[in-house]
Short mmCIF file of C-alpha atoms and ligand atoms in Angstrom, two decimals:
data_model
loop_
_atom_site.label_atom_id
_atom_site.label_comp_id
_atom_site.label_asym_id
_atom_site.label_seq_id
_atom_site.Cartn_x
_atom_site.Cartn_y
_atom_site.Cartn_z
CA MET A 584 122.52 107.49 105.88
CA MET A 585 120.10 110.36 105.51
CA LEU A 586 117.71 110.58 108.46
CA HIS A 587 114.03 110.44 107.46
CA GLY A 588 110.87 111.44 109.33
CA THR A 589 111.18 111.03 113.09
CA MET A 590 114.63 109.38 112.91
CA THR A 591 117.17 110.69 115.41
CA ILE A 592 120.30 109.43 117.08
CA ASN A 593 119.80 109.17 120.83
CA SER A 594 122.24 109.77 123.68
CA ARG A 595 123.37 106.13 123.52
CA GLY A 596 124.37 106.62 119.90
CA HIS A 597 121.50 104.41 118.72
CA LEU A 598 119.18 105.10 115.82
CA GLU A 599 115.74 106.00 117.05
CA ILE A 600 112.49 105.96 115.01
CA GLY A 601 109.16 107.18 116.33
CA GLY A 602 110.77 107.66 119.72
CA CYS A 603 111.78 103.97 119.83
CA ASP A 604 115.38 102.83 120.14
CA THR A 605 115.87 100.54 117.14
CA VAL A 606 118.39 98.37 118.99
CA GLN A 607 115.70 97.79 121.61
CA LEU A 608 113.15 97.07 118.86
CA ALA A 609 115.48 94.45 117.40
CA SER A 610 115.89 92.75 120.75
CA THR A 611 112.18 92.87 121.59
CA PHE A 612 110.75 91.80 118.24
CA GLY A 613 113.69 90.00 116.63
CA THR A 614 115.16 90.61 113.20
CA PRO A 615 114.71 91.06 110.34
CA LEU A 616 112.10 93.61 111.32
CA TYR A 617 110.16 96.08 109.21
CA VAL A 618 109.67 99.33 111.14
CA VAL A 619 107.04 101.79 109.94
CA ASP A 620 107.23 105.41 111.12
CA GLU A 621 103.56 106.23 111.63
CA GLU A 622 104.15 109.97 111.86
CA LEU A 623 106.05 110.07 108.56
CA PHE A 624 103.49 107.87 106.79
CA ARG A 625 100.73 110.21 107.97
CA GLN A 626 102.74 113.33 107.12
CA ASN A 627 103.26 112.04 103.60
CA CYS A 628 99.51 111.41 103.24
CA ARG A 629 98.81 114.91 104.56
CA GLU A 630 101.28 116.52 102.20
CA TYR A 631 99.39 114.97 99.28
CA TYR A 632 96.03 115.88 100.78
CA ARG A 633 97.05 119.52 101.19
CA ALA A 634 98.74 119.84 97.80
CA PHE A 635 96.03 118.13 95.75
CA THR A 636 92.77 117.95 97.67
CA GLU A 637 92.77 121.16 99.68
CA LYS A 638 94.36 123.28 96.99
CA TYR A 639 92.73 121.84 93.88
CA GLY A 640 89.88 119.58 94.96
CA ALA A 641 91.76 116.65 93.41
CA GLU A 642 91.50 113.15 94.83
CA VAL A 643 94.47 111.24 96.22
CA ILE A 644 94.31 107.47 96.27
CA TYR A 645 97.09 105.52 97.98
CA ALA A 646 98.63 102.76 95.87
CA ALA A 647 98.16 99.75 98.14
CA LYS A 648 100.59 97.60 96.15
CA THR A 649 103.48 99.42 97.83
CA LEU A 650 102.55 98.42 101.38
CA LEU A 651 99.25 96.98 102.54
CA THR A 652 98.18 95.56 105.88
CA LEU A 653 95.00 95.98 107.89
CA ALA A 654 96.60 98.67 110.08
CA ILE A 655 97.89 100.55 107.03
CA CYS A 656 94.31 100.66 105.71
CA ARG A 657 93.32 102.41 108.94
CA LEU A 658 96.03 105.06 108.55
CA VAL A 659 95.05 105.74 104.95
CA GLU A 660 91.39 106.00 105.86
CA GLU A 661 92.05 108.34 108.78
CA GLU A 662 94.12 110.61 106.55
CA GLY A 663 91.24 110.94 104.13
CA LEU A 664 92.81 109.25 101.12
CA GLY A 665 91.25 106.72 98.79
CA MET A 666 92.91 103.47 97.81
CA ASP A 667 94.12 101.87 94.58
CA VAL A 668 93.91 98.07 94.75
CA VAL A 669 95.04 95.74 91.97
CA SER A 670 93.86 92.30 92.98
CA GLY A 671 91.25 90.35 94.84
CA GLY A 672 93.75 89.97 97.68
CA GLU A 673 94.32 93.69 98.06
CA LEU A 674 90.58 94.32 97.79
CA TYR A 675 89.92 91.64 100.40
CA THR A 676 92.39 93.32 102.76
CA ALA A 677 90.64 96.67 102.35
CA LEU A 678 87.27 94.99 102.87
CA GLN A 679 88.43 93.24 106.04
CA ALA A 680 89.77 96.56 107.35
CA LYS A 681 86.33 98.07 106.62
CA PHE A 682 87.92 100.64 104.36
CA PRO A 683 85.19 102.73 102.68
CA MET A 684 84.61 100.99 99.36
CA SER A 685 83.40 104.15 97.62
CA ARG A 686 87.00 105.38 97.89
CA VAL A 687 88.47 102.25 96.29
CA TYR A 688 89.71 102.16 92.70
CA PHE A 689 90.13 98.68 91.28
CA HIS A 690 93.09 98.39 88.89
CA GLY A 691 94.74 95.47 87.12
CA ASN A 692 95.41 94.36 83.57
CA ASN A 693 93.89 90.91 83.92
CA LYS A 694 91.18 90.96 86.52
CA SER A 695 89.43 87.63 86.76
CA ARG A 696 85.68 87.15 86.65
CA GLU A 697 85.77 86.26 90.36
CA GLU A 698 87.71 89.42 91.20
CA LEU A 699 85.29 91.56 89.21
CA ARG A 700 82.33 89.92 90.92
CA LEU A 701 83.86 90.50 94.36
CA ALA A 702 84.44 94.15 93.49
CA LEU A 703 80.90 94.58 92.15
CA GLU A 704 79.46 93.02 95.29
CA ALA A 705 81.66 95.24 97.44
CA ARG A 706 80.56 98.27 95.39
CA VAL A 707 84.01 99.69 94.81
CA GLY A 708 84.04 103.33 93.75
CA ARG A 709 85.68 102.84 90.35
CA PHE A 710 86.85 100.08 88.06
CA VAL A 711 89.94 101.14 86.16
CA VAL A 712 89.29 99.05 83.06
CA ASP A 713 92.41 98.06 81.19
CA ASN A 714 91.19 96.33 78.02
CA LEU A 715 88.15 95.39 75.94
CA TYR A 716 88.01 91.83 77.22
CA GLU A 717 87.60 93.18 80.74
CA LEU A 718 85.07 95.79 79.61
CA GLU A 719 82.82 93.14 78.02
CA MET A 720 83.11 90.85 81.03
CA LEU A 721 82.37 93.65 83.48
CA ASN A 722 79.33 94.81 81.49
CA GLN A 723 77.99 91.27 81.37
CA LEU A 724 78.60 90.59 85.07
CA ALA A 725 77.09 93.90 86.14
CA GLY A 726 74.05 93.06 84.00
CA GLU A 727 73.69 89.63 85.62
CA MET A 728 73.88 91.28 89.02
CA HIS A 729 71.35 94.00 88.04
CA SER A 730 74.03 96.50 88.81
CA ARG A 731 76.16 99.07 87.07
CA ALA A 732 79.91 99.46 87.09
CA ASP A 733 81.45 102.91 87.48
CA VAL A 734 84.41 102.93 85.14
CA ILE A 735 87.42 104.91 84.08
CA LEU A 736 89.37 103.61 81.10
CA ARG A 737 93.10 103.06 81.29
CA LEU A 738 94.92 104.43 78.26
CA THR A 739 98.50 104.22 77.05
CA PRO A 740 99.51 107.78 76.33
CA GLY A 741 102.76 106.93 74.54
CA VAL A 742 104.85 108.87 77.04
CA GLU A 743 108.27 107.50 77.92
CA ALA A 744 109.19 108.12 81.55
CA HIS A 745 112.83 108.28 82.55
CA THR A 746 113.04 105.34 84.89
CA HIS A 747 114.02 101.66 85.06
CA GLU A 748 112.88 99.60 82.06
CA TYR A 749 110.74 97.27 84.20
CA ILE A 750 108.80 100.04 85.92
CA LYS A 751 107.97 102.14 82.84
CA THR A 752 104.38 101.75 81.79
CA GLY A 753 103.27 104.66 79.63
CA GLN A 754 105.02 103.66 76.39
CA ILE A 755 103.00 102.15 73.53
CA ASP A 756 104.65 98.72 73.76
CA SER A 757 103.14 97.97 77.18
CA LYS A 758 100.83 95.33 78.60
CA PHE A 759 98.75 98.07 80.21
CA GLY A 760 95.91 100.10 78.75
CA LEU A 761 94.38 100.98 75.38
CA VAL A 762 96.71 102.75 72.99
CA ILE A 763 95.70 106.28 72.02
CA GLU A 764 97.84 106.54 68.92
CA ASN A 765 96.39 103.58 67.00
CA GLY A 766 92.73 104.31 67.72
CA GLN A 767 92.13 101.52 70.25
CA ALA A 768 91.47 104.04 73.00
CA LEU A 769 88.79 105.81 70.99
CA SER A 770 87.07 102.53 70.08
CA GLY A 771 87.19 101.56 73.76
CA VAL A 772 85.48 104.79 74.80
CA LYS A 773 82.78 104.38 72.14
CA LEU A 774 82.15 100.80 73.16
CA ALA A 775 81.94 101.69 76.86
CA LEU A 776 79.47 104.49 76.11
CA GLU A 777 77.17 102.06 74.32
CA MET A 778 77.14 99.52 77.13
CA ASP A 779 74.06 99.27 79.35
CA HIS A 780 75.79 98.37 82.58
CA ILE A 781 78.86 100.56 82.33
CA ALA A 782 78.91 104.18 83.49
CA LEU A 783 81.99 105.76 81.99
CA HIS A 784 83.33 108.65 84.08
CA GLY A 785 86.79 109.32 82.83
CA LEU A 786 90.24 108.34 81.67
CA HIS A 787 93.35 107.01 83.35
CA CYS A 788 97.05 106.75 82.62
CA HIS A 789 100.17 105.89 84.58
CA ILE A 790 103.55 106.55 83.03
CA GLY A 791 105.85 104.75 85.45
CA SER A 792 107.40 104.78 88.87
CA GLN A 793 110.33 106.47 90.67
CA ILE A 794 110.06 109.49 88.38
CA PHE A 795 111.97 112.71 89.06
CA LYS A 796 111.14 114.68 85.94
CA LEU A 797 107.87 116.49 86.45
CA ASP A 798 107.62 117.48 82.81
CA SER A 799 106.86 113.80 82.02
CA TYR A 800 103.63 114.31 83.99
CA ALA A 801 102.78 117.59 82.29
CA HIS A 802 103.34 115.88 78.96
CA ALA A 803 101.12 112.92 79.86
CA ALA A 804 98.39 115.22 81.20
CA GLY A 805 98.54 117.15 77.93
CA VAL A 806 98.25 114.01 75.81
CA MET A 807 95.28 112.84 77.87
CA MET A 808 93.51 116.20 77.61
CA ASP A 809 94.11 116.34 73.85
CA PHE A 810 92.54 112.91 73.62
CA ALA A 811 89.62 114.06 75.81
CA ALA A 812 89.03 116.92 73.36
CA ARG A 813 89.05 114.54 70.41
CA VAL A 814 86.62 112.19 72.15
CA ALA A 815 84.34 115.11 72.99
CA ARG A 816 84.31 116.18 69.32
CA GLU A 817 83.61 112.70 68.03
CA THR A 818 81.15 111.42 70.63
CA GLY A 819 79.85 114.40 72.57
CA TRP A 820 80.98 112.68 75.78
CA VAL A 821 83.21 114.78 78.02
CA PRO A 822 85.30 112.92 80.61
CA SER A 823 84.63 114.33 84.06
CA GLU A 824 87.54 112.50 85.69
CA LEU A 825 91.19 112.29 84.80
CA ASP A 826 93.38 109.89 86.77
CA LEU A 827 97.07 110.52 86.17
CA GLY A 828 98.47 107.58 88.11
CA GLY A 829 101.33 107.62 90.59
CA GLY A 830 105.07 107.46 90.30
CA LEU A 831 106.70 110.37 92.10
CA GLY A 832 110.30 109.40 92.88
CA ILE A 833 111.83 109.35 96.36
CA TYR A 834 115.28 109.59 97.88
CA TYR A 835 116.91 106.20 98.35
CA ALA A 836 120.56 107.08 98.05
CA GLU A 837 122.93 109.85 97.04
CA GLY A 838 122.06 111.31 93.66
CA ASP A 839 118.29 110.88 94.00
CA GLN A 840 116.61 114.27 93.84
CA PRO A 841 112.91 113.97 94.52
CA ARG A 842 110.58 116.85 93.67
CA PRO A 843 108.27 118.29 96.33
CA VAL A 844 104.69 117.03 96.25
CA ALA A 845 103.35 120.60 96.09
CA GLU A 846 105.35 121.26 92.93
CA TYR A 847 104.15 117.97 91.41
CA ALA A 848 100.55 119.04 92.11
CA ASP A 849 101.10 122.48 90.61
CA VAL A 850 102.72 121.10 87.46
CA ILE A 851 99.93 118.58 86.87
CA MET A 852 97.09 120.96 87.62
CA ARG A 853 98.57 123.73 85.49
CA ALA A 854 98.90 121.37 82.53
CA VAL A 855 95.33 120.09 82.92
CA ARG A 856 93.85 123.55 83.33
CA GLU A 857 95.74 125.05 80.41
CA LYS A 858 94.67 122.26 78.12
CA ALA A 859 91.08 122.49 79.32
CA MET A 860 91.11 126.17 78.43
CA THR A 861 92.71 125.57 75.02
CA HIS A 862 90.09 122.98 74.14
CA GLY A 863 87.15 124.76 75.77
CA LEU A 864 86.55 121.78 78.05
CA PRO A 865 85.54 121.83 81.70
CA VAL A 866 88.43 121.02 84.06
CA PRO A 867 88.01 117.35 85.03
CA ARG A 868 88.30 116.10 88.60
CA VAL A 869 91.91 114.99 88.83
CA ILE A 870 92.97 111.84 90.65
CA VAL A 871 96.52 110.81 91.57
CA GLU A 872 97.72 107.45 92.86
CA PRO A 873 100.92 107.88 94.87
CA GLY A 874 102.38 104.83 96.56
CA ARG A 875 106.14 104.85 97.00
CA SER A 876 106.27 108.53 97.94
CA ILE A 877 103.91 107.86 100.86
CA SER A 878 105.07 104.51 102.19
CA GLY A 879 108.68 104.30 100.96
CA PRO A 880 110.51 106.72 103.27
CA ALA A 881 108.33 105.65 106.23
CA GLY A 882 109.85 102.15 106.28
CA THR A 883 113.17 100.94 107.68
CA THR A 884 114.36 97.34 107.92
CA LEU A 885 116.45 96.16 110.85
CA TYR A 886 118.79 93.19 110.44
CA THR A 887 121.30 91.46 112.67
CA VAL A 888 124.79 91.13 111.30
CA GLY A 889 126.13 87.58 111.18
CA ALA A 890 129.12 86.38 109.21
CA VAL A 891 131.65 89.03 108.25
CA LYS A 892 133.93 87.76 105.54
CA ASP A 893 136.96 89.72 104.47
CA ILE A 894 138.67 88.83 101.21
CA PRO A 895 141.79 90.97 101.50
CA GLY A 896 142.29 93.24 98.53
CA VAL A 897 138.94 92.23 97.11
CA ARG A 898 135.93 92.95 99.30
CA LYS A 899 134.49 92.66 102.77
CA TYR A 900 131.12 90.94 102.85
CA VAL A 901 128.83 91.64 105.78
CA ALA A 902 125.98 89.13 105.85
CA VAL A 903 122.66 89.93 107.48
CA ASP A 904 119.77 87.69 108.54
CA GLY A 905 117.48 88.77 105.68
CA GLY A 906 118.04 89.88 102.09
CA MET A 907 116.26 89.38 98.80
CA GLY A 908 113.42 87.55 100.55
CA ASP A 909 112.33 90.68 102.39
CA ASN A 910 113.72 93.16 99.84
CA PRO A 911 113.98 91.82 96.29
CA ARG A 912 114.47 95.29 94.78
CA PRO A 913 118.29 95.36 94.55
CA ALA A 914 118.26 91.96 92.83
CA LEU A 915 115.38 92.91 90.52
CA TYR A 916 116.14 96.51 89.63
CA GLN A 917 119.68 97.12 90.87
CA SER A 918 118.09 99.49 93.38
CA ARG A 919 120.38 101.34 95.74
CA TYR A 920 119.84 101.75 99.47
CA GLU A 921 121.47 103.51 102.37
CA ALA A 922 122.09 101.97 105.76
CA CYS A 923 123.63 102.64 109.13
CA VAL A 924 124.77 100.50 112.02
CA ALA A 925 121.90 101.22 114.41
CA ASN A 926 123.92 100.56 117.57
CA LYS A 927 126.82 102.73 116.31
CA ALA A 928 124.75 105.41 114.57
CA ALA A 929 126.95 108.29 115.75
CA ALA A 930 130.27 106.59 114.95
CA PRO A 931 132.29 107.77 111.96
CA ALA A 932 132.65 105.55 108.89
CA GLU A 933 135.80 103.42 109.00
CA GLU A 934 135.53 100.90 106.21
CA VAL A 935 133.78 100.15 102.95
CA VAL A 936 131.80 96.91 103.01
CA SER A 937 129.09 95.18 100.98
CA ILE A 938 125.90 93.93 102.60
CA ALA A 939 124.88 90.40 101.63
CA GLY A 940 121.65 88.56 102.30
CA LYS A 941 121.40 84.96 103.44
CA CYS A 942 119.80 83.39 100.37
CA CYS A 943 121.59 80.82 98.24
CA GLU A 944 122.21 83.30 95.41
CA SER A 945 125.26 85.38 94.63
CA GLY A 946 122.82 88.05 93.50
CA ASP A 947 121.38 88.31 96.99
CA MET A 948 123.19 91.54 97.82
CA LEU A 949 121.40 94.42 99.52
CA ILE A 950 124.06 97.11 99.18
CA TRP A 951 127.38 97.19 97.35
CA ASP A 952 130.21 99.33 98.71
CA ILE A 953 128.88 101.28 101.63
CA ALA A 954 131.03 103.20 104.11
CA LEU A 955 130.20 102.17 107.69
CA PRO A 956 131.80 102.14 111.12
CA ARG A 957 133.57 98.84 111.88
CA VAL A 958 130.86 96.19 111.55
CA GLU A 959 130.86 93.15 113.82
CA PRO A 960 128.63 90.11 114.23
CA GLY A 961 125.67 91.00 116.42
CA ASP A 962 125.48 94.61 115.23
CA ILE A 963 122.08 95.85 114.09
CA LEU A 964 121.98 97.16 110.55
CA ALA A 965 119.20 99.58 109.59
CA VAL A 966 118.39 99.96 105.89
CA SER A 967 116.29 103.06 105.20
CA CYS A 968 113.44 103.73 102.75
CA THR A 969 112.20 100.16 102.62
CA GLY A 970 108.52 100.99 103.15
CA ALA A 971 107.45 100.55 99.54
CA TYR A 972 107.64 97.37 97.46
CA ASN A 973 109.54 95.46 100.16
CA TYR A 974 107.05 93.63 102.37
CA SER A 975 104.58 93.67 99.48
CA MET A 976 107.10 91.95 97.20
CA SER A 977 108.61 89.70 99.85
CA MET A 978 108.86 85.97 99.34
CA ASN A 979 109.75 82.75 101.09
CA TYR A 980 112.68 81.73 98.90
CA ASN A 981 114.88 79.23 100.75
CA ARG A 982 111.94 78.88 103.13
CA LEU A 983 112.88 81.98 105.03
CA PRO A 984 109.90 83.18 107.08
CA ARG A 985 108.80 86.74 106.35
CA PRO A 986 109.76 89.36 108.96
CA ALA A 987 107.40 90.97 111.45
CA MET A 988 106.33 94.60 111.05
CA VAL A 989 105.96 97.16 113.81
CA LEU A 990 104.32 100.55 113.71
CA VAL A 991 106.20 103.07 115.84
CA LYS A 992 105.01 106.39 117.19
CA ASP A 993 105.83 108.51 120.26
CA GLY A 994 107.89 105.77 121.89
CA ARG A 995 105.31 103.03 121.29
CA ALA A 996 105.84 100.05 119.04
CA ASP A 997 102.91 97.89 117.98
CA ILE A 998 103.08 94.74 115.92
CA ILE A 999 101.03 95.14 112.73
CA VAL A 1000 102.26 91.98 111.01
CA GLU A 1001 103.36 88.96 113.00
CA ARG A 1002 106.60 87.23 112.10
CA GLU A 1003 106.00 84.12 110.02
CA THR A 1004 106.82 80.87 111.75
CA TYR A 1005 108.17 77.62 110.32
CA ALA A 1006 104.66 76.22 110.84
CA ASP A 1007 103.30 79.05 108.62
CA LEU A 1008 105.64 77.87 105.89
CA LEU A 1009 104.02 74.45 105.96
CA ARG A 1010 100.46 75.75 106.20
CA ASN A 1011 99.56 74.84 102.63
CA ASP A 1012 101.77 71.78 102.23
CA VAL A 1013 100.01 68.48 101.74
CA ILE A 1014 101.45 64.96 101.58
CA PRO A 1015 99.08 62.91 99.42
CA GLU A 1016 97.98 59.61 100.88
CA ARG A 1017 99.81 57.69 98.18
CA LEU A 1018 103.16 59.21 99.21
CA ARG A 1019 102.55 58.52 102.86
CA LYS A 1020 102.04 54.85 101.97
CA SER A 1021 104.97 54.66 99.61
CA ARG A 1022 107.22 56.12 102.27
CA ARG A 1023 106.31 53.28 104.59
CA LEU A 1024 106.88 50.82 101.76
CA ASN A 1025 110.26 52.31 100.93
CA VAL A 1026 111.28 52.16 104.52
CA ALA A 1027 110.13 48.56 104.73
CA SER A 1028 111.95 47.50 101.58
CA ALA A 1029 115.10 49.28 102.75
CA ARG A 1030 115.13 47.10 105.83
N1 LLP B 1213 99.12 103.60 89.82
C1 LLP B 1213 99.39 102.60 88.99
C2 LLP B 1213 98.44 102.28 87.92
C3 LLP B 1213 100.58 101.86 89.13
O1 LLP B 1213 100.83 100.90 88.27
C4 LLP B 1213 101.47 102.19 90.17
C5 LLP B 1213 102.70 101.41 90.35
C6 LLP B 1213 101.14 103.23 91.05
C7 LLP B 1213 99.97 103.93 90.84
C8 LLP B 1213 102.02 103.63 92.19
O2 LLP B 1213 103.25 104.12 91.75
P1 LLP B 1213 104.30 104.73 92.80
O3 LLP B 1213 103.73 106.03 93.31
O4 LLP B 1213 104.46 103.77 93.90
O5 LLP B 1213 105.53 104.92 92.01
N2 LLP B 1213 107.93 97.21 92.05
C9 LLP B 1213 108.54 98.37 91.44
C10 LLP B 1213 107.54 99.44 91.12
C11 LLP B 1213 106.36 98.96 90.31
C12 LLP B 1213 105.33 100.04 90.08
C13 LLP B 1213 104.01 99.44 89.84
N3 LLP B 1213 102.96 100.38 89.65
C14 LLP B 1213 109.64 98.88 92.36
O6 LLP B 1213 109.87 98.29 93.40
O7 LLP B 1213 110.31 99.86 92.03
#
């Protein structure tokens, strides 16, 4: 397993993160356990801040969908980034954490009236409007509230990113955004400009996630700037903001070759500036929305090994006490992960095994064919790069409680999400009166 951030192997041969022995973490907090390396999370924020904000005056907004808790909001705020939220729930979290609302961008392809009202009341910095239905509703609501919504319009640039089918978003056949090619984007801009309670500031696109090819970004930036030039010619309105979304890929396993953030910034900014010059337009304020590349490598999940089942000549299954409930990505996207045995982190690999989860699904496999030291029940398995789209996509399938999360730094470990209890699982369950009665009746008639 590649070591990320503050990971080291200590003198006891244990994996350490943020100065904390992970075997100790597992025994103190139980497993499965999400561990977030505060230093690495902050470093990743800073890398973006330096590459985009300090160098180019661009704005970096953290994509909250990858990992969001109250404590995470604090880290993002302290590092000077904004935040991209996509639902009332994410917005509510940011509000409760007292995150500065002027730095919040509200995304989503089907925001409800209630969500829009909440965001208007909270005075979020920008609405990233996805479609005309939303635009009309927002204009009307803002009017009713004697307010004005600051908007950027999400467009579909028709750029195909080289990534998994389910996480591509920039192609024309997409549920997101107004299509440039067929004129919908231009009509959307014209409509927004005519509206009394909409202040249109700019344009947005997002071409996909886990992207390694930077030229996809340069291409998208070019398409957006060409569109800006066309809009300027036809309407006289010049977009002052250009949001190019997120998506920079990270290292999960061998073969992944992420590009440095600084290079990503240079490629994007060069493309935008060149196009601005070509079209005689002012250079817009650029916004980027990284998520995975900030939170992903900062997360590690610890599991306890249970049943080890060898099928001679076929495969050795090593089952852990979590799985698709806390990390649905392998089942959803065939994502690959690396792992190590945290209590034998310095030991050489001895066997090839496959890591299974504990859900009632054959597809609940975390890692196929990984070389590890001999794995035994009770060992602690650490799966790396689980910071993004793990906790945020976790579920209670099979009524497995969600894991706890700890933030580690300089030998300290603080709980930032409590472990769910069985009682939490029942929190919203209700037995209607009629069933309570009928149960008594059934019992009576059975006697
Ligand atoms: N901005 C927008 C508009 C997005 O839709 C996304 C991700 C981001 C920013 C952040 O992208 P990132 O930097 O994290 O790649 N659940 C999938 C990924 C879905 C991506 C959703 N949108 C996965 O686990 O791979």
